[in-house]
XYZ file of N, CA, C and O in Angstrom:
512
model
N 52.992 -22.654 -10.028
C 52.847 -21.276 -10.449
C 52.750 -20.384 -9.215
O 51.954 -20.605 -8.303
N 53.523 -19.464 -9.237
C 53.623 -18.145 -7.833
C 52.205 -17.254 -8.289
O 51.775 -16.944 -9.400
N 51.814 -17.059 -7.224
C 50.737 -15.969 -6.978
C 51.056 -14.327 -7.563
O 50.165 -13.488 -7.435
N 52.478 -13.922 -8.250
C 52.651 -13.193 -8.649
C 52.683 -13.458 -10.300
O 52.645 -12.533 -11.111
N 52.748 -14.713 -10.626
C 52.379 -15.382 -12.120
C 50.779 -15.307 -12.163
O 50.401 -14.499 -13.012
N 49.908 -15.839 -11.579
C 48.784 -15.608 -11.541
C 48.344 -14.207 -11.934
O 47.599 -13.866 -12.853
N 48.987 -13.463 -11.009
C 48.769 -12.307 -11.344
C 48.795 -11.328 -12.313
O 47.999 -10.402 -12.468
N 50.272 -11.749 -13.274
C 50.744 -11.121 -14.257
C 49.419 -11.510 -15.299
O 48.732 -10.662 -15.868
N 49.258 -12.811 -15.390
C 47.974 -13.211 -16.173
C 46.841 -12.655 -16.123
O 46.249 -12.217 -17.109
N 46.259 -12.607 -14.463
C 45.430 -11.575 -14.149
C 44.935 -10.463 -15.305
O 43.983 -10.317 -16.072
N 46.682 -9.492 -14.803
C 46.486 -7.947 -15.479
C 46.422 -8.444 -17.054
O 45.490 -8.138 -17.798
N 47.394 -9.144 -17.399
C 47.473 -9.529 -19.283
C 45.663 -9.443 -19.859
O 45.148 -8.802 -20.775
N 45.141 -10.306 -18.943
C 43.912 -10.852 -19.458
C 42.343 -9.849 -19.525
O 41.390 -9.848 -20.304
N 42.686 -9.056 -18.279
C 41.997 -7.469 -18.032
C 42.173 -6.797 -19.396
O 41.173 -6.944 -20.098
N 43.237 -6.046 -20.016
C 42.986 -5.576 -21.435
C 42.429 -6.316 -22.504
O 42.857 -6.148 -23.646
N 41.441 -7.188 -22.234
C 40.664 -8.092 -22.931
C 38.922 -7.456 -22.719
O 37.985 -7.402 -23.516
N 39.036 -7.093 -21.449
C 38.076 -6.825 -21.219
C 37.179 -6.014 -21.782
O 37.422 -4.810 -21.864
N 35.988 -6.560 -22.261
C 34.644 -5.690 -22.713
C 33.321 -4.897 -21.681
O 32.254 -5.314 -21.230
N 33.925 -3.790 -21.622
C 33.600 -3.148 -20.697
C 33.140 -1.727 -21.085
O 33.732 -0.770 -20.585
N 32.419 -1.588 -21.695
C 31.860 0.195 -22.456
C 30.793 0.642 -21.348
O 31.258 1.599 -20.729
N 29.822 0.365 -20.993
C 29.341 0.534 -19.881
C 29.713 1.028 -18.339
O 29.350 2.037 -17.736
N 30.569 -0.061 -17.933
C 30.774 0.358 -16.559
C 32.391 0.827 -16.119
O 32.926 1.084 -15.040
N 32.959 0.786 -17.840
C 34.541 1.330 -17.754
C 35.228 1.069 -16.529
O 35.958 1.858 -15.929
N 34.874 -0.350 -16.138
C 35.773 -0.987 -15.061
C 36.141 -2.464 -15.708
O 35.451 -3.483 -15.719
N 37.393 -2.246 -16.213
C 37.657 -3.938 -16.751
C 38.594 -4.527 -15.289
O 39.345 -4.113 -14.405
N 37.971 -5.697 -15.754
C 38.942 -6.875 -14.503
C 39.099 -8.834 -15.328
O 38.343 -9.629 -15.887
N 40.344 -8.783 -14.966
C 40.686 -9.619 -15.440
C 41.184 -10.730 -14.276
O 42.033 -10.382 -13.457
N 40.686 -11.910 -14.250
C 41.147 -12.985 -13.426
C 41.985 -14.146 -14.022
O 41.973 -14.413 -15.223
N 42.864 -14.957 -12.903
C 43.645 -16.103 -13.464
C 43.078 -17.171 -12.213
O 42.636 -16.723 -11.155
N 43.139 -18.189 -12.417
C 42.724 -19.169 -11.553
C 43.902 -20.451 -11.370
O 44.494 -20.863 -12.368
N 44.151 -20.985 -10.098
C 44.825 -21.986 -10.292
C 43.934 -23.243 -9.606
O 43.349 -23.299 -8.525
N 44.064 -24.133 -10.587
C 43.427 -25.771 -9.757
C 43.998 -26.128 -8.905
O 44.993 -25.595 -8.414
N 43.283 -27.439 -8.457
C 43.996 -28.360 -7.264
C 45.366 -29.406 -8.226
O 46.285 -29.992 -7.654
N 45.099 -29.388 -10.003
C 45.786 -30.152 -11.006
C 46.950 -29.608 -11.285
O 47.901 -30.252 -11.727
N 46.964 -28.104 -10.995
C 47.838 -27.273 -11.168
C 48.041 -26.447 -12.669
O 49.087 -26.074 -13.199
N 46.841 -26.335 -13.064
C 46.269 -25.714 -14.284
C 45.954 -24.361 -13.892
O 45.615 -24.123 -12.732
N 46.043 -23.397 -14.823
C 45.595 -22.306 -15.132
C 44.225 -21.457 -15.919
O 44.308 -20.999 -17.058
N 43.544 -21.409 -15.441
C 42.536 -20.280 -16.417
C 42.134 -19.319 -16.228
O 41.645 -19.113 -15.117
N 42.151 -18.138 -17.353
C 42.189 -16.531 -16.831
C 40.706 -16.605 -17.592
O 40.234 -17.545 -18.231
N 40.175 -15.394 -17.327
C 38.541 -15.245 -18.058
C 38.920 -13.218 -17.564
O 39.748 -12.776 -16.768
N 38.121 -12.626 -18.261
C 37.522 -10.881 -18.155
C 36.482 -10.894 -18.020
O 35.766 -11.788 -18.472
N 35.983 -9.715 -17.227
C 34.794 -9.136 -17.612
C 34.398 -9.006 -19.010
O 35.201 -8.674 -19.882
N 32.607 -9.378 -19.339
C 32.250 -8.630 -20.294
C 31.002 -8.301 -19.784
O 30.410 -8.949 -18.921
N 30.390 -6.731 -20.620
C 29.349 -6.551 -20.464
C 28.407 -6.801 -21.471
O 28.655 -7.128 -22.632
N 27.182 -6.606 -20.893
C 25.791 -6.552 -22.310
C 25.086 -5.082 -21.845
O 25.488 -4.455 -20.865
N 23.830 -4.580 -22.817
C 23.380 -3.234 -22.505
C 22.517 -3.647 -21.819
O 21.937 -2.753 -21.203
N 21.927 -5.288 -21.527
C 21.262 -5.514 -20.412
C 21.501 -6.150 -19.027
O 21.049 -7.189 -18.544
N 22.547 -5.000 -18.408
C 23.293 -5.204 -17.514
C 23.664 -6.295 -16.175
O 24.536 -6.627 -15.372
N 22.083 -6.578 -16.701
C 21.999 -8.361 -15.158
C 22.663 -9.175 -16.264
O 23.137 -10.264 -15.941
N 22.753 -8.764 -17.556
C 23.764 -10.162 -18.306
C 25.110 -10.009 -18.170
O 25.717 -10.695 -18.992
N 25.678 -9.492 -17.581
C 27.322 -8.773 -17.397
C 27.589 -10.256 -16.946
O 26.782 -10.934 -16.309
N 28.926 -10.694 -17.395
C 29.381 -11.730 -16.611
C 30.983 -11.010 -16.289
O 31.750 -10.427 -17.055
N 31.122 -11.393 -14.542
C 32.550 -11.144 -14.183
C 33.424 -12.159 -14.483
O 33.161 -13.327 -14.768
N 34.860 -11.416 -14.360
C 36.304 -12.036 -15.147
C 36.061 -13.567 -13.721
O 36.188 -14.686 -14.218
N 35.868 -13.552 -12.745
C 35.952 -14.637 -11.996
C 34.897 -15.699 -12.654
O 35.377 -16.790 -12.963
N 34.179 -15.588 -12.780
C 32.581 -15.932 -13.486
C 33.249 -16.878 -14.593
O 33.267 -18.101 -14.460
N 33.717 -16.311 -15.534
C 34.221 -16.148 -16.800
C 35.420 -16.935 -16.456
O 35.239 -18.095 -16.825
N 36.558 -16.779 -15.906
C 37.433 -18.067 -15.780
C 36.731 -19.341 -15.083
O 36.895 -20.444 -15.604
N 36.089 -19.234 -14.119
C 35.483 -20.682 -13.548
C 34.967 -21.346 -14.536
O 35.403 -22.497 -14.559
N 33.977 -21.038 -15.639
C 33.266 -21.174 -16.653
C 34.485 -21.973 -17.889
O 34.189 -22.881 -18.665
N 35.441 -21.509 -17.793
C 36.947 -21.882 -18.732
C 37.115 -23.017 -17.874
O 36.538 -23.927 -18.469
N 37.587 -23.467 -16.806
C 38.061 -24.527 -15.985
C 36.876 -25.753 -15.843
O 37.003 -26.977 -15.805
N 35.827 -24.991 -15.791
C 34.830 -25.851 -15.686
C 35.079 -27.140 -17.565
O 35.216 -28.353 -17.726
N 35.015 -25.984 -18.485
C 34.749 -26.454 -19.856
C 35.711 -27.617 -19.965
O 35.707 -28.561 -20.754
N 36.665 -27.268 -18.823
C 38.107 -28.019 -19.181
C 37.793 -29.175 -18.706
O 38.177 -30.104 -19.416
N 37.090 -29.542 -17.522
C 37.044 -30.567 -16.988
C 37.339 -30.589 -15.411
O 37.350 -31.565 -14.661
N 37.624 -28.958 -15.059
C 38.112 -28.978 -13.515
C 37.280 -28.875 -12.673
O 36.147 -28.467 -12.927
N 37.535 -29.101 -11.915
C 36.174 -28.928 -10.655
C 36.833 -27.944 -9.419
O 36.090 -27.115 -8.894
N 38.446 -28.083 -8.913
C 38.777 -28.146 -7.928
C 39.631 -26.520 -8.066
O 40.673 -26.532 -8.721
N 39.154 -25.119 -7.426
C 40.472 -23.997 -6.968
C 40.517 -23.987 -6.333
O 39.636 -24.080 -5.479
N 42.298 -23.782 -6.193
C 43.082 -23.540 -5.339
C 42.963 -21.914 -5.006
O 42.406 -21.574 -3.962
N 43.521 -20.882 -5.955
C 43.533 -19.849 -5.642
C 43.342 -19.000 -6.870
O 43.875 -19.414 -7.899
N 42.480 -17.575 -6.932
C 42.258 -17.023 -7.806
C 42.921 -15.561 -7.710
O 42.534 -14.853 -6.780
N 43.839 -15.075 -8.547
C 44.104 -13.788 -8.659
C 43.262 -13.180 -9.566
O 42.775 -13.808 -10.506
N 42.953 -11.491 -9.278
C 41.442 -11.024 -10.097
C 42.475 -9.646 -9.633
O 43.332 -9.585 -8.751
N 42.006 -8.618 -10.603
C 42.776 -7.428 -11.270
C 41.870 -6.138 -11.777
O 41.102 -6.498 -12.669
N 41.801 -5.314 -11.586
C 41.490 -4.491 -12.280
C 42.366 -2.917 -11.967
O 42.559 -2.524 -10.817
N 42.908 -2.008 -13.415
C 43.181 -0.831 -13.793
C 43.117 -0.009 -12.601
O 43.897 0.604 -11.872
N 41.522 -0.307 -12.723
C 40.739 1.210 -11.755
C 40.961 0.994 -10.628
O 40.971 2.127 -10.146
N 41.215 0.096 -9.592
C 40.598 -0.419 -8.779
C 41.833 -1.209 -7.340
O 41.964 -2.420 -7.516
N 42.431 -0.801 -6.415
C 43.332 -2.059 -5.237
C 42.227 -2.228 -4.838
O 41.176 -1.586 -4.821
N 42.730 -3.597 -4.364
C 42.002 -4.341 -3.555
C 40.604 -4.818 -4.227
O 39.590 -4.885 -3.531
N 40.589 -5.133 -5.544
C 39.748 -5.292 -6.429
C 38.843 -7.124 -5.665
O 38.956 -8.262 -6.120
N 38.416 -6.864 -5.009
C 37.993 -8.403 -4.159
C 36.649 -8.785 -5.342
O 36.104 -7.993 -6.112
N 36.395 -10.131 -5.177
C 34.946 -10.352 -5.999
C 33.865 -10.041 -5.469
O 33.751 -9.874 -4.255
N 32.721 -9.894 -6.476
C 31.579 -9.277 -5.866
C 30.669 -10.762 -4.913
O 31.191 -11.854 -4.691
N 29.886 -10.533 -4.690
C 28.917 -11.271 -3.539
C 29.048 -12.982 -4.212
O 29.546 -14.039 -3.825
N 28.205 -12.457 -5.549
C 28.025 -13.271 -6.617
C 28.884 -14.748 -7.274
O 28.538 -15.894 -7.560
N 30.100 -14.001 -7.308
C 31.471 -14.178 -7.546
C 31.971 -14.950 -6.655
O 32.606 -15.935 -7.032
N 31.790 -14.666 -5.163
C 32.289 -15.200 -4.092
C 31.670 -16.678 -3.899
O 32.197 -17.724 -3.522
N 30.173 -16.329 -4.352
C 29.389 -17.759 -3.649
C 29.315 -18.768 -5.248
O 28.503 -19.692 -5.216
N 29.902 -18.637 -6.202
C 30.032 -19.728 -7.087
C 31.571 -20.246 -6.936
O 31.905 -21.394 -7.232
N 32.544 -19.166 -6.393
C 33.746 -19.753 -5.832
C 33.978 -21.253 -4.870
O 34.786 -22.181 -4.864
N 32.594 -20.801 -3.994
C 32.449 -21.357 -2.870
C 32.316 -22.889 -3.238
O 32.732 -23.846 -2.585
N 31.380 -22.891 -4.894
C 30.937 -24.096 -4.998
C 32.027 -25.052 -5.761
O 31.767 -26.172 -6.200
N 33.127 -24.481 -5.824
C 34.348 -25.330 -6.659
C 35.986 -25.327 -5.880
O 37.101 -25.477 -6.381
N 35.628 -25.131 -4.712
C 36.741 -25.125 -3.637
C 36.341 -26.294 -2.652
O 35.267 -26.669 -2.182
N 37.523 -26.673 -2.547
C 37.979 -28.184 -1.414
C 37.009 -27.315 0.070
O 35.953 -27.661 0.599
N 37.826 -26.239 0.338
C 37.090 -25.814 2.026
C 37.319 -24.292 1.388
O 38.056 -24.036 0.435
N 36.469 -23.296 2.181
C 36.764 -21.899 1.870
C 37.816 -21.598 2.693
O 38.083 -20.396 2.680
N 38.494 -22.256 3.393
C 39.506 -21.922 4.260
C 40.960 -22.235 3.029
O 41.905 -21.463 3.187
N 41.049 -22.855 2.365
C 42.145 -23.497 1.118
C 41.714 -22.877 0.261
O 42.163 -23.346 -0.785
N 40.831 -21.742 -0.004
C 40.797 -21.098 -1.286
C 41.871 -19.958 -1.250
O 41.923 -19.446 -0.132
N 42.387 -19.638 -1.786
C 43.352 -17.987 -1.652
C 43.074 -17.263 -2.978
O 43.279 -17.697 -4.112
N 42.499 -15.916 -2.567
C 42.054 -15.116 -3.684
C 43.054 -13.706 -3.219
O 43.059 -13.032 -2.189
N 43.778 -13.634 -4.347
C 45.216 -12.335 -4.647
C 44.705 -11.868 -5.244
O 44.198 -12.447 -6.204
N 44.518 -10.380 -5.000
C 44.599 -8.967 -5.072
C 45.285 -8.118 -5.234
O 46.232 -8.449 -4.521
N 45.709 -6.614 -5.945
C 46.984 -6.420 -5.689
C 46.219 -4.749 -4.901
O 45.096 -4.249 -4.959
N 47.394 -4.379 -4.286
C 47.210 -3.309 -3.435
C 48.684 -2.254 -3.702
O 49.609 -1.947 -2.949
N 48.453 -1.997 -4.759
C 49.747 -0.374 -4.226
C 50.336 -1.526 -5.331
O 49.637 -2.199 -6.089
N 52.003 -1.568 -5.196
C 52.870 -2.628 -5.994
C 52.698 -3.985 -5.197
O 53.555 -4.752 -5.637
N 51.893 -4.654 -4.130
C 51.928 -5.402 -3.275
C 50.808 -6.468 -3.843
O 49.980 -6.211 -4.716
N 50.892 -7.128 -3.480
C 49.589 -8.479 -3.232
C 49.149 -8.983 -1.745
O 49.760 -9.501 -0.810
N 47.911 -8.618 -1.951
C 47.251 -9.443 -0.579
C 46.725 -10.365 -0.780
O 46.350 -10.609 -1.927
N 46.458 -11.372 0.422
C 45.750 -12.929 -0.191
C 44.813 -12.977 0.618
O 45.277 -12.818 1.748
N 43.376 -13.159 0.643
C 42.504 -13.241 1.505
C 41.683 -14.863 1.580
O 41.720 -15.220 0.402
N 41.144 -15.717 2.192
C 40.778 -16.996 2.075
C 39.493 -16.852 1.698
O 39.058 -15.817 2.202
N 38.587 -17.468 0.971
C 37.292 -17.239 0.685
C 36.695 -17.304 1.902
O 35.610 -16.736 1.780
N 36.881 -17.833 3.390
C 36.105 -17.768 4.278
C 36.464 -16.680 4.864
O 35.781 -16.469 5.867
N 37.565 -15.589 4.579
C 37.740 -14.346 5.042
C 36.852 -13.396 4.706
O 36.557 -12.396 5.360
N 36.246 -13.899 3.190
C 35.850 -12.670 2.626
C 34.247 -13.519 2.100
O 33.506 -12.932 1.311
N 33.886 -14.875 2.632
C 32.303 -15.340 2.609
C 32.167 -16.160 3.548
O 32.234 -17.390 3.550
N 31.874 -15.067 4.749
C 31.530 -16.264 6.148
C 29.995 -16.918 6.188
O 29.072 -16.215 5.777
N 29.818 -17.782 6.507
C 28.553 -18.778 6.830
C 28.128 -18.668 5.192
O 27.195 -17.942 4.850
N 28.844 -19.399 4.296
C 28.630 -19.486 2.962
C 26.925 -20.204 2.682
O 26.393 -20.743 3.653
N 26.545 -20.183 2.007
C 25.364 -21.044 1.752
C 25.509 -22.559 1.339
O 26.459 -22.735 0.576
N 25.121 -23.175 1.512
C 25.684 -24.831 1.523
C 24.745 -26.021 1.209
O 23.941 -26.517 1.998
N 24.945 -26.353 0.093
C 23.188 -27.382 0.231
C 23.793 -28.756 0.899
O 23.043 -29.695 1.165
């Protein structure tokens, strides 16, 4: 699957999103090391530490599946280039990737895609 398929899934999966609150939907696609796919959205609650993100929310799908291992995650939102994951997002990434250097997380910017490595964007990760 191309990083611009990911992507299309990405955006598809964003108009899913339950988002009345913070009227920022984002939608993610994920690819394994198996070569599987899973997209997840944002949703919110009115008690806002329960919000789970679209990255959150697909890992949670891959996990159910039986995967352990991403390769690369495209994540999307309407409002938003360069829509990167939040802190949160980044460090449960951390815990289902081979090295943060082999993770690739696509973004889109303008009509373009950028790819950043999870150790680009979570240096000195936390590590038990």
């Amino acid at each position: 699957m191309t990083y611009e398929e990911l992507m299309q899934k990405a955006i598809e999966v964003s108009e899913n999103s339950y988002s009345p609150y913070s009227k920022f939907p984002v939608g993610a696609c994920l690819l394994t090391d198996k070569g599987n796919t899973y997209v997840g959205c944002n949703f919110e609650n009115g008690s806002l530490g329960m919000t789970i993100c679209a990255e959150r929310n697909a890992i949670g799908n891959a996990i159910a599946n039986g995967e352990r291992q991403i390769k690369a995650i495209a994540i999307y939102s309407p409002k938003q280039d360069n829509c990167t994951p939040c802190g949160a997002c980044r460090q449960v990434l951390h815990e289902f990737c081979k090295s943060d250097d082999e993770l690739d997380i696509i973004v889109k910017v303008g009509d373009n895609l950028k790819t950043y490595t999870l150790a680009e964007l979570l240096p000195e990760s936390f590590t038990l």
